[in-house]
mmCIF file of C-alpha atoms and ligand atoms in Angstrom:
data_model
loop_
_atom_site.group_PDB
_atom_site.id
_atom_site.type_symbol
_atom_site.label_atom_id
_atom_site.label_comp_id
_atom_site.label_asym_id
_atom_site.label_seq_id
_atom_site.Cartn_x
_atom_site.Cartn_y
_atom_site.Cartn_z
ATOM 1 C CA MET A 1 1.136 -5.009 11.689
ATOM 2 C CA ILE A 2 2.652 -2.687 14.249
ATOM 3 C CA PRO A 3 5.822 -4.133 15.822
ATOM 4 C CA PRO A 4 5.706 -4.815 19.577
ATOM 5 C CA ILE A 5 7.980 -1.836 20.445
ATOM 6 C CA ALA A 6 5.651 0.649 18.771
ATOM 7 C CA ASN A 7 2.456 -0.734 20.191
ATOM 8 C CA ASN A 8 3.341 0.611 23.593
ATOM 9 C CA PHE A 9 2.548 4.042 22.161
ATOM 10 C CA VAL A 10 0.107 3.269 19.347
ATOM 11 C CA ALA A 11 -2.914 0.991 19.755
ATOM 12 C CA GLY A 12 -2.835 -0.519 16.266
ATOM 13 C CA GLU A 13 -3.614 0.275 12.669
ATOM 14 C CA SER A 14 -7.396 -0.041 12.866
ATOM 15 C CA ALA A 15 -10.187 1.635 14.822
ATOM 16 C CA GLU A 16 -11.155 -1.810 16.170
ATOM 17 C CA GLU A 17 -7.718 -2.198 17.776
ATOM 18 C CA ALA A 18 -7.988 1.283 19.311
ATOM 19 C CA ILE A 19 -11.419 0.449 20.715
ATOM 20 C CA ASP A 20 -10.141 -2.877 22.093
ATOM 21 C CA HIS A 21 -7.395 -0.919 23.830
ATOM 22 C CA ALA A 22 -10.020 1.508 25.181
ATOM 23 C CA ARG A 23 -11.958 -1.455 26.616
ATOM 24 C CA SER A 24 -8.864 -2.735 28.386
ATOM 25 C CA LEU A 25 -8.269 0.752 29.828
ATOM 26 C CA ASN A 26 -11.906 0.955 30.934
ATOM 27 C CA ARG A 27 -11.353 -2.181 33.041
ATOM 28 C CA LYS A 28 -8.762 -0.117 34.969
ATOM 29 C CA ASN A 29 -11.162 2.797 35.280
ATOM 30 C CA ILE A 30 -9.327 4.820 32.629
ATOM 31 C CA LYS A 31 -11.179 6.337 29.679
ATOM 32 C CA ALA A 32 -9.750 6.764 26.187
ATOM 33 C CA ILE A 33 -9.265 9.720 23.867
ATOM 34 C CA VAL A 34 -8.914 8.029 20.486
ATOM 35 C CA ASN A 35 -6.909 9.779 17.762
ATOM 36 C CA LEU A 36 -6.483 8.708 14.148
ATOM 37 C CA LEU A 37 -2.893 9.568 13.244
ATOM 38 C CA GLY A 38 -2.454 11.956 10.326
ATOM 39 C CA GLU A 39 -1.600 15.613 9.808
ATOM 40 C CA HIS A 40 -0.742 18.385 7.361
ATOM 41 C CA TYR A 41 -2.821 17.653 4.314
ATOM 42 C CA HIS A 42 -2.699 20.417 1.730
ATOM 43 C CA GLU A 43 -5.381 18.988 -0.536
ATOM 44 C CA PRO A 44 -9.087 18.559 0.252
ATOM 45 C CA GLU A 45 -9.212 14.848 -0.701
ATOM 46 C CA PRO A 46 -7.015 13.343 2.057
ATOM 47 C CA ALA A 47 -8.670 15.694 4.564
ATOM 48 C CA ALA A 48 -12.069 14.368 3.471
ATOM 49 C CA GLU A 49 -10.776 10.796 3.775
ATOM 50 C CA ASP A 50 -9.692 11.369 7.378
ATOM 51 C CA ARG A 51 -12.993 13.114 8.104
ATOM 52 C CA ASP A 52 -14.791 10.009 6.848
ATOM 53 C CA GLN A 53 -12.594 7.791 9.000
ATOM 54 C CA TYR A 54 -13.535 9.956 11.987
ATOM 55 C CA LEU A 55 -17.228 9.582 11.162
ATOM 56 C CA ASP A 56 -16.741 5.795 11.155
ATOM 57 C CA LEU A 57 -14.724 6.020 14.356
ATOM 58 C CA VAL A 58 -17.473 7.963 16.133
ATOM 59 C CA ARG A 59 -20.043 5.356 15.045
ATOM 60 C CA ALA A 60 -17.746 2.525 16.147
ATOM 61 C CA VAL A 61 -17.076 4.131 19.549
ATOM 62 C CA ASP A 62 -20.796 4.572 20.093
ATOM 63 C CA ALA A 63 -21.627 1.004 18.999
ATOM 64 C CA SER A 64 -18.877 -0.458 21.213
ATOM 65 C CA GLY A 65 -20.208 1.043 24.415
ATOM 66 C CA ALA A 66 -16.581 1.761 25.441
ATOM 67 C CA GLU A 67 -15.893 4.836 27.555
ATOM 68 C CA ALA A 68 -14.074 6.744 24.856
ATOM 69 C CA VAL A 69 -14.056 10.102 23.119
ATOM 70 C CA VAL A 70 -12.186 11.225 19.986
ATOM 71 C CA SER A 71 -9.507 13.832 19.277
ATOM 72 C CA VAL A 72 -8.798 15.349 15.877
ATOM 73 C CA LYS A 73 -5.921 17.455 14.522
ATOM 74 C CA PRO A 74 -7.003 20.550 12.537
ATOM 75 C CA SER A 75 -4.398 19.918 9.822
ATOM 76 C CA GLN A 76 -5.722 16.426 9.171
ATOM 77 C CA ILE A 77 -9.176 17.749 8.360
ATOM 78 C CA GLY A 78 -8.078 20.587 6.162
ATOM 79 C CA ILE A 79 -6.927 23.677 8.094
ATOM 80 C CA ASP A 80 -4.010 23.998 5.641
ATOM 81 C CA VAL A 81 -6.447 23.781 2.727
ATOM 82 C CA GLY A 82 -8.561 26.613 4.123
ATOM 83 C CA GLU A 83 -10.684 27.690 7.074
ATOM 84 C CA GLU A 84 -13.916 26.752 5.336
ATOM 85 C CA THR A 85 -12.767 23.205 4.553
ATOM 86 C CA PHE A 86 -11.609 22.742 8.144
ATOM 87 C CA ARG A 87 -14.861 24.033 9.605
ATOM 88 C CA GLU A 88 -17.052 21.966 7.278
ATOM 89 C CA ASN A 89 -15.163 18.765 8.091
ATOM 90 C CA LEU A 90 -15.168 19.515 11.805
ATOM 91 C CA ARG A 91 -18.881 20.283 11.706
ATOM 92 C CA ASP A 92 -19.563 16.898 10.062
ATOM 93 C CA ILE A 93 -17.647 15.139 12.835
ATOM 94 C CA VAL A 94 -19.119 17.175 15.691
ATOM 95 C CA SER A 95 -22.689 16.900 14.453
ATOM 96 C CA ILE A 96 -22.617 13.101 14.142
ATOM 97 C CA ALA A 97 -20.786 12.854 17.473
ATOM 98 C CA ASP A 98 -23.509 14.992 19.024
ATOM 99 C CA THR A 99 -26.235 12.571 17.923
ATOM 100 C CA ARG A 100 -24.234 9.692 19.418
ATOM 101 C CA ASP A 101 -23.124 11.445 22.570
ATOM 102 C CA VAL A 102 -19.412 11.151 21.768
ATOM 103 C CA PHE A 103 -17.225 14.043 22.924
ATOM 104 C CA VAL A 104 -14.861 15.596 20.316
ATOM 105 C CA TRP A 105 -11.494 17.127 21.239
ATOM 106 C CA VAL A 106 -9.643 19.390 18.841
ATOM 107 C CA ASP A 107 -5.857 19.224 19.251
ATOM 108 C CA MET A 108 -3.927 22.473 18.947
ATOM 109 C CA GLU A 109 -1.130 22.746 16.398
ATOM 110 C CA ASP A 110 1.339 25.570 15.689
ATOM 111 C CA HIS A 111 0.571 29.248 16.402
ATOM 112 C CA GLU A 112 -0.515 29.986 12.832
ATOM 113 C CA THR A 113 -3.589 27.830 13.416
ATOM 114 C CA THR A 114 -4.556 29.075 16.875
ATOM 115 C CA ASP A 115 -7.125 31.715 15.873
ATOM 116 C CA VAL A 116 -8.965 29.565 13.341
ATOM 117 C CA THR A 117 -8.988 26.587 15.731
ATOM 118 C CA LEU A 118 -10.234 28.642 18.682
ATOM 119 C CA ASP A 119 -12.933 30.362 16.621
ATOM 120 C CA ALA A 120 -14.240 26.973 15.485
ATOM 121 C CA TYR A 121 -14.092 25.655 19.058
ATOM 122 C CA GLU A 122 -16.055 28.559 20.450
ATOM 123 C CA ASP A 123 -18.760 28.399 17.758
ATOM 124 C CA PHE A 124 -19.220 24.620 17.857
ATOM 125 C CA ALA A 125 -19.003 24.312 21.638
ATOM 126 C CA ARG A 126 -21.809 26.865 21.980
ATOM 127 C CA GLU A 127 -23.865 25.345 19.164
ATOM 128 C CA TYR A 128 -23.459 21.742 20.348
ATOM 129 C CA GLU A 129 -23.724 22.671 24.020
ATOM 130 C CA GLY A 130 -20.553 21.343 25.495
ATOM 131 C CA GLY A 131 -19.751 18.407 23.236
ATOM 132 C CA VAL A 132 -16.444 19.888 22.086
ATOM 133 C CA GLY A 133 -13.091 20.636 23.707
ATOM 134 C CA VAL A 134 -9.862 22.263 22.585
ATOM 135 C CA CYS A 135 -6.244 22.227 23.663
ATOM 136 C CA LEU A 136 -4.384 25.383 24.770
ATOM 137 C CA GLN A 137 -0.612 25.649 25.179
ATOM 138 C CA SER A 138 1.096 27.404 28.098
ATOM 139 C CA ASN A 139 4.264 28.084 26.093
ATOM 140 C CA LEU A 140 2.362 30.668 24.013
ATOM 141 C CA LYS A 141 2.249 34.197 25.417
ATOM 142 C CA ARG A 142 -1.306 34.662 24.174
ATOM 143 C CA THR A 143 -2.710 31.770 26.208
ATOM 144 C CA SER A 144 -3.695 33.748 29.316
ATOM 145 C CA GLU A 145 -5.919 35.927 27.094
ATOM 146 C CA ASP A 146 -7.302 32.882 25.290
ATOM 147 C CA LEU A 147 -8.222 31.327 28.639
ATOM 148 C CA GLU A 148 -10.118 34.473 29.544
ATOM 149 C CA ARG A 149 -11.980 34.278 26.250
ATOM 150 C CA VAL A 150 -13.124 30.681 26.780
ATOM 151 C CA LYS A 151 -13.861 30.799 30.511
ATOM 152 C CA ASP A 152 -17.641 30.684 30.027
ATOM 153 C CA VAL A 153 -17.770 28.565 26.868
ATOM 154 C CA PRO A 154 -19.693 25.323 27.511
ATOM 155 C CA GLY A 155 -16.947 22.893 26.505
ATOM 156 C CA LYS A 156 -13.608 21.750 27.872
ATOM 157 C CA ILE A 157 -10.056 23.035 27.747
ATOM 158 C CA ARG A 158 -7.075 20.680 27.817
ATOM 159 C CA LEU A 159 -4.083 22.604 29.116
ATOM 160 C CA VAL A 160 -0.666 21.413 27.882
ATOM 161 C CA LYS A 161 2.828 22.907 27.935
ATOM 162 C CA GLY A 162 2.982 22.936 24.114
ATOM 163 C CA ALA A 163 4.704 20.629 21.668
ATOM 164 C CA TYR A 164 5.656 23.077 18.887
ATOM 165 C CA ASP A 165 8.863 25.050 18.521
ATOM 166 C CA GLU A 166 7.393 28.547 18.289
ATOM 167 C CA PRO A 167 9.098 31.901 17.495
ATOM 168 C CA LYS A 168 10.562 33.519 20.586
ATOM 169 C CA ASP A 169 8.614 36.786 20.320
ATOM 170 C CA ILE A 170 5.338 34.944 20.849
ATOM 171 C CA SER A 171 6.375 32.088 23.113
ATOM 172 C CA TYR A 172 8.249 31.234 26.291
ATOM 173 C CA LYS A 173 11.369 29.286 25.549
ATOM 174 C CA LYS A 174 12.833 28.471 28.954
ATOM 175 C CA LYS A 175 11.450 25.302 30.493
ATOM 176 C CA SER A 176 11.229 26.969 33.913
ATOM 177 C CA ARG A 177 9.183 29.830 32.448
ATOM 178 C CA VAL A 178 6.824 27.418 30.662
ATOM 179 C CA ASN A 179 6.350 25.516 33.937
ATOM 180 C CA GLU A 180 5.612 28.774 35.748
ATOM 181 C CA ARG A 181 3.051 29.719 33.087
ATOM 182 C CA TYR A 182 1.491 26.254 33.188
ATOM 183 C CA ARG A 183 0.907 26.603 36.929
ATOM 184 C CA ALA A 184 -0.515 30.110 36.521
ATOM 185 C CA ASP A 185 -2.818 28.992 33.685
ATOM 186 C CA LEU A 186 -4.026 26.008 35.707
ATOM 187 C CA GLU A 187 -4.741 28.231 38.679
ATOM 188 C CA TYR A 188 -6.717 30.597 36.444
ATOM 189 C CA MET A 189 -8.789 27.704 35.089
ATOM 190 C CA PHE A 190 -9.636 26.344 38.533
ATOM 191 C CA SER A 191 -10.396 29.753 40.028
ATOM 192 C CA GLU A 192 -12.081 31.597 37.146
ATOM 193 C CA PHE A 193 -13.674 29.091 34.781
ATOM 194 C CA GLU A 194 -17.467 28.962 34.942
ATOM 195 C CA GLU A 195 -18.972 25.596 35.851
ATOM 196 C CA GLN A 196 -19.806 24.770 32.202
ATOM 197 C CA ALA A 197 -16.165 25.148 31.134
ATOM 198 C CA GLY A 198 -14.448 21.843 31.895
ATOM 199 C CA ILE A 199 -10.790 21.394 32.820
ATOM 200 C CA GLY A 200 -8.359 18.868 31.334
ATOM 201 C CA VAL A 201 -4.853 18.627 32.807
ATOM 202 C CA GLY A 202 -2.680 17.353 29.937
ATOM 203 C CA SER A 203 0.680 16.663 31.537
ATOM 204 C CA HIS A 204 2.914 13.823 32.754
ATOM 205 C CA ASP A 205 4.739 16.166 35.101
ATOM 206 C CA GLN A 206 4.241 15.026 38.696
ATOM 207 C CA LYS A 207 4.567 18.603 39.987
ATOM 208 C CA MET A 208 1.696 19.728 37.753
ATOM 209 C CA ILE A 209 -0.397 16.675 38.633
ATOM 210 C CA ASP A 210 0.060 17.334 42.373
ATOM 211 C CA PHE A 211 -0.692 21.035 41.875
ATOM 212 C CA ALA A 212 -3.928 20.222 40.009
ATOM 213 C CA ILE A 213 -4.997 17.951 42.875
ATOM 214 C CA GLU A 214 -4.368 20.810 45.345
ATOM 215 C CA LEU A 215 -6.329 23.236 43.172
ATOM 216 C CA GLY A 216 -9.187 20.754 42.789
ATOM 217 C CA GLU A 217 -9.479 20.556 46.577
ATOM 218 C CA GLU A 218 -9.098 24.304 47.110
ATOM 219 C CA TYR A 219 -11.730 25.275 44.525
ATOM 220 C CA ASP A 220 -13.865 22.127 44.857
ATOM 221 C CA ARG A 221 -13.985 21.604 41.106
ATOM 222 C CA ASP A 222 -14.222 18.622 38.775
ATOM 223 C CA TYR A 223 -11.384 18.083 36.311
ATOM 224 C CA GLU A 224 -9.696 15.274 34.441
ATOM 225 C CA PHE A 225 -6.131 14.137 33.896
ATOM 226 C CA GLN A 226 -4.998 13.311 30.384
ATOM 227 C CA MET A 227 -1.805 11.462 29.491
ATOM 228 C CA LEU A 228 -0.435 9.753 26.406
ATOM 229 C CA MET A 229 -0.548 6.006 25.849
ATOM 230 C CA GLY A 230 2.778 4.495 26.912
ATOM 231 C CA VAL A 231 3.861 7.478 29.012
ATOM 232 C CA ARG A 232 3.659 7.035 32.787
ATOM 233 C CA ASP A 233 1.067 4.273 32.508
ATOM 234 C CA ASP A 234 1.750 3.403 36.154
ATOM 235 C CA GLU A 235 0.828 6.929 37.261
ATOM 236 C CA GLN A 236 -2.312 6.844 35.120
ATOM 237 C CA GLU A 237 -3.352 3.629 36.857
ATOM 238 C CA ARG A 238 -2.504 4.980 40.306
ATOM 239 C CA LEU A 239 -4.603 8.117 39.779
ATOM 240 C CA ALA A 240 -7.508 6.047 38.461
ATOM 241 C CA ARG A 241 -7.277 3.703 41.474
ATOM 242 C CA GLU A 242 -7.418 6.704 43.757
ATOM 243 C CA GLY A 243 -10.650 7.806 42.116
ATOM 244 C CA TYR A 244 -9.455 10.639 39.875
ATOM 245 C CA GLU A 245 -10.879 10.937 36.378
ATOM 246 C CA VAL A 246 -8.163 9.800 33.955
ATOM 247 C CA TYR A 247 -8.139 9.752 30.185
ATOM 248 C CA GLN A 248 -5.454 8.151 28.059
ATOM 249 C CA TYR A 249 -4.768 9.601 24.603
ATOM 250 C CA VAL A 250 -4.752 6.584 22.287
ATOM 251 C CA PRO A 251 -3.359 7.070 18.770
ATOM 252 C CA TYR A 252 -3.918 4.526 16.012
ATOM 253 C CA GLY A 253 -3.707 4.242 12.238
ATOM 254 C CA GLY A 254 -1.429 3.441 9.324
ATOM 255 C CA LYS A 255 0.692 6.558 9.878
ATOM 256 C CA TRP A 256 2.061 5.279 13.189
ATOM 257 C CA PHE A 257 5.786 5.319 12.472
ATOM 258 C CA GLN A 258 6.422 9.064 12.708
ATOM 259 C CA TYR A 259 4.431 9.344 15.922
ATOM 260 C CA PHE A 260 6.247 6.409 17.499
ATOM 261 C CA TYR A 261 9.616 7.823 16.455
ATOM 262 C CA ARG A 262 8.809 11.191 18.128
ATOM 263 C CA ARG A 263 7.748 9.508 21.379
ATOM 264 C CA ALA A 264 10.796 7.247 21.424
ATOM 265 C CA ARG A 265 13.207 10.145 20.824
ATOM 266 C CA GLU A 266 11.510 12.333 23.403
ATOM 267 C CA ARG A 267 12.607 10.301 26.354
ATOM 268 C CA LYS A 268 15.678 8.237 27.046
ATOM 269 C CA GLU A 269 13.494 6.007 29.204
ATOM 270 C CA ASN A 270 11.311 5.254 26.207
ATOM 271 C CA MET A 271 14.341 4.565 24.031
ATOM 272 C CA LEU A 272 15.776 2.156 26.613
ATOM 273 C CA PHE A 273 12.399 0.531 26.908
ATOM 274 C CA ALA A 274 12.228 0.146 23.128
ATOM 275 C CA LEU A 275 15.740 -1.304 23.004
ATOM 276 C CA ARG A 276 14.951 -3.780 25.747
ATOM 277 C CA ALA A 277 11.904 -4.894 23.773
ATOM 278 C CA VAL A 278 14.022 -5.379 20.618
ATOM 279 C CA LEU A 279 16.767 -7.260 22.452
ATOM 280 C CA GLY A 280 14.216 -9.541 23.939
HETATM 281 P P1 FAD B 301 7.558 17.617 30.419
HETATM 282 O O1 FAD B 301 7.742 19.052 30.760
HETATM 283 O O2 FAD B 301 7.983 17.150 29.063
HETATM 284 O O3 FAD B 301 8.266 16.744 31.492
HETATM 285 C C1 FAD B 301 8.104 17.008 32.875
HETATM 286 C C2 FAD B 301 8.292 15.745 33.669
HETATM 287 O O4 FAD B 301 7.232 14.803 33.374
HETATM 288 C C3 FAD B 301 9.551 14.981 33.353
HETATM 289 O O5 FAD B 301 10.662 15.514 34.032
HETATM 290 C C4 FAD B 301 9.178 13.580 33.806
HETATM 291 O O6 FAD B 301 9.271 13.470 35.198
HETATM 292 C C5 FAD B 301 7.728 13.478 33.393
HETATM 293 N N1 FAD B 301 7.646 12.885 32.049
HETATM 294 C C6 FAD B 301 7.347 13.527 30.903
HETATM 295 N N2 FAD B 301 7.382 12.667 29.864
HETATM 296 C C7 FAD B 301 7.724 11.464 30.369
HETATM 297 C C8 FAD B 301 7.957 10.159 29.787
HETATM 298 N N3 FAD B 301 7.871 9.944 28.478
HETATM 299 N N4 FAD B 301 8.277 9.144 30.595
HETATM 300 C C9 FAD B 301 8.414 9.348 31.925
HETATM 301 N N5 FAD B 301 8.227 10.556 32.525
HETATM 302 C C10 FAD B 301 7.897 11.587 31.757
HETATM 303 N N6 FAD B 301 0.730 19.498 22.657
HETATM 304 C C11 FAD B 301 0.265 20.386 21.755
HETATM 305 O O7 FAD B 301 0.976 21.322 21.381
HETATM 306 N N7 FAD B 301 -1.014 20.267 21.237
HETATM 307 C C12 FAD B 301 -1.862 19.287 21.646
HETATM 308 O O8 FAD B 301 -3.004 19.224 21.186
HETATM 309 C C13 FAD B 301 -1.407 18.362 22.624
HETATM 310 N N8 FAD B 301 -2.202 17.390 23.092
HETATM 311 C C14 FAD B 301 -1.783 16.607 24.116
HETATM 312 C C15 FAD B 301 -2.657 15.694 24.688
HETATM 313 C C16 FAD B 301 -2.282 14.966 25.789
HETATM 314 C C17 FAD B 301 -3.264 14.009 26.411
HETATM 315 C C18 FAD B 301 -0.961 15.139 26.352
HETATM 316 C C19 FAD B 301 -0.530 14.394 27.571
HETATM 317 C C20 FAD B 301 -0.082 16.002 25.772
HETATM 318 C C21 FAD B 301 -0.457 16.738 24.647
HETATM 319 N N9 FAD B 301 0.420 17.631 24.045
HETATM 320 C C22 FAD B 301 -0.062 18.496 23.102
HETATM 321 C C23 FAD B 301 1.883 17.586 24.351
HETATM 322 C C24 FAD B 301 2.298 18.599 25.392
HETATM 323 O O9 FAD B 301 2.266 19.901 24.856
HETATM 324 C C25 FAD B 301 3.739 18.321 25.900
HETATM 325 O O10 FAD B 301 4.636 18.451 24.828
HETATM 326 C C26 FAD B 301 3.955 16.963 26.512
HETATM 327 O O11 FAD B 301 2.853 16.547 27.269
HETATM 328 C C27 FAD B 301 5.195 17.006 27.438
HETATM 329 O O12 FAD B 301 4.995 17.884 28.530
HETATM 330 P P2 FAD B 301 4.681 17.347 30.011
HETATM 331 O O13 FAD B 301 3.885 18.389 30.713
HETATM 332 O O14 FAD B 301 4.004 16.027 29.906
HETATM 333 O O15 FAD B 301 6.044 17.134 30.710
#
């Protein structure tokens, strides 16, 4: 069982618990992006196991009727084993999701995986006509070109600042520079993306949230906000109450500890919150 401190950030160990959490979000007009925790498998067997868990998850999401989609990490379905393994596993997930009308996000990991991940996104998004999305990271210098490449792909792009510590020749290191790039990338998406290319704003930063709202009005475009479970839940609820489309990223699974530890370290507020929960 997941201890009470951790279950602010992780929905539980089972898909059922994640779907129950999605249902409780749905009652607040928030949709869920469900993610089975796991990453960096170097052998085909664990990658195939996680693929199978995703197939079950897609079926369970569909059967539940909850407003939920799924998100998968390339390294948990075999990108470190090889491109072919990754693409075969992703195809299995996307094709079953397509028959059940469940959207599939592909998270973006470190820069060594960007090309293979984007190639798979572009191929599957075109083949499955919009049922797939991918994350792009504003801290990478290449991202403005990648956005140009995907601007007419029938799918969705989640823009984030980037969670990986990348080499300085290929990435922006200063926070202010990353923020500047995030704004520029968002503006490009709102102004240049074709209608079939959807926009996901993956940030907890109020300045970016307010900027996206301005851009949405200026360009009269649909878009969605995406935030992590346990991070600015009050803002997620406020946006949903005001009628914006909001998705919460909901991780679950046996490998919850590492994820929880990262979230708790990330923010003093989270650490204090965790401590308060422990101390009663
Ligand atoms: P930051 O720049 O970290 O912070 C800006 C401001 O936001 C802070 O000053 C504060 O006011 C507010 N804030 C941020 N965090 C908190 C908090 N915990 N509590 C209270 N206020 C806070 N990265 C990837 O590299 N690949 C992915 O596939 C990926 N997927 C993601 C999916 C989702 C739905 C989200 C939300 C993020 C994802 N990320 C991913 C992580 C992302 O790259 C950032 O590392 C992370 O979101 C932090 O950046 P930020 O824009 O939220 O705000």
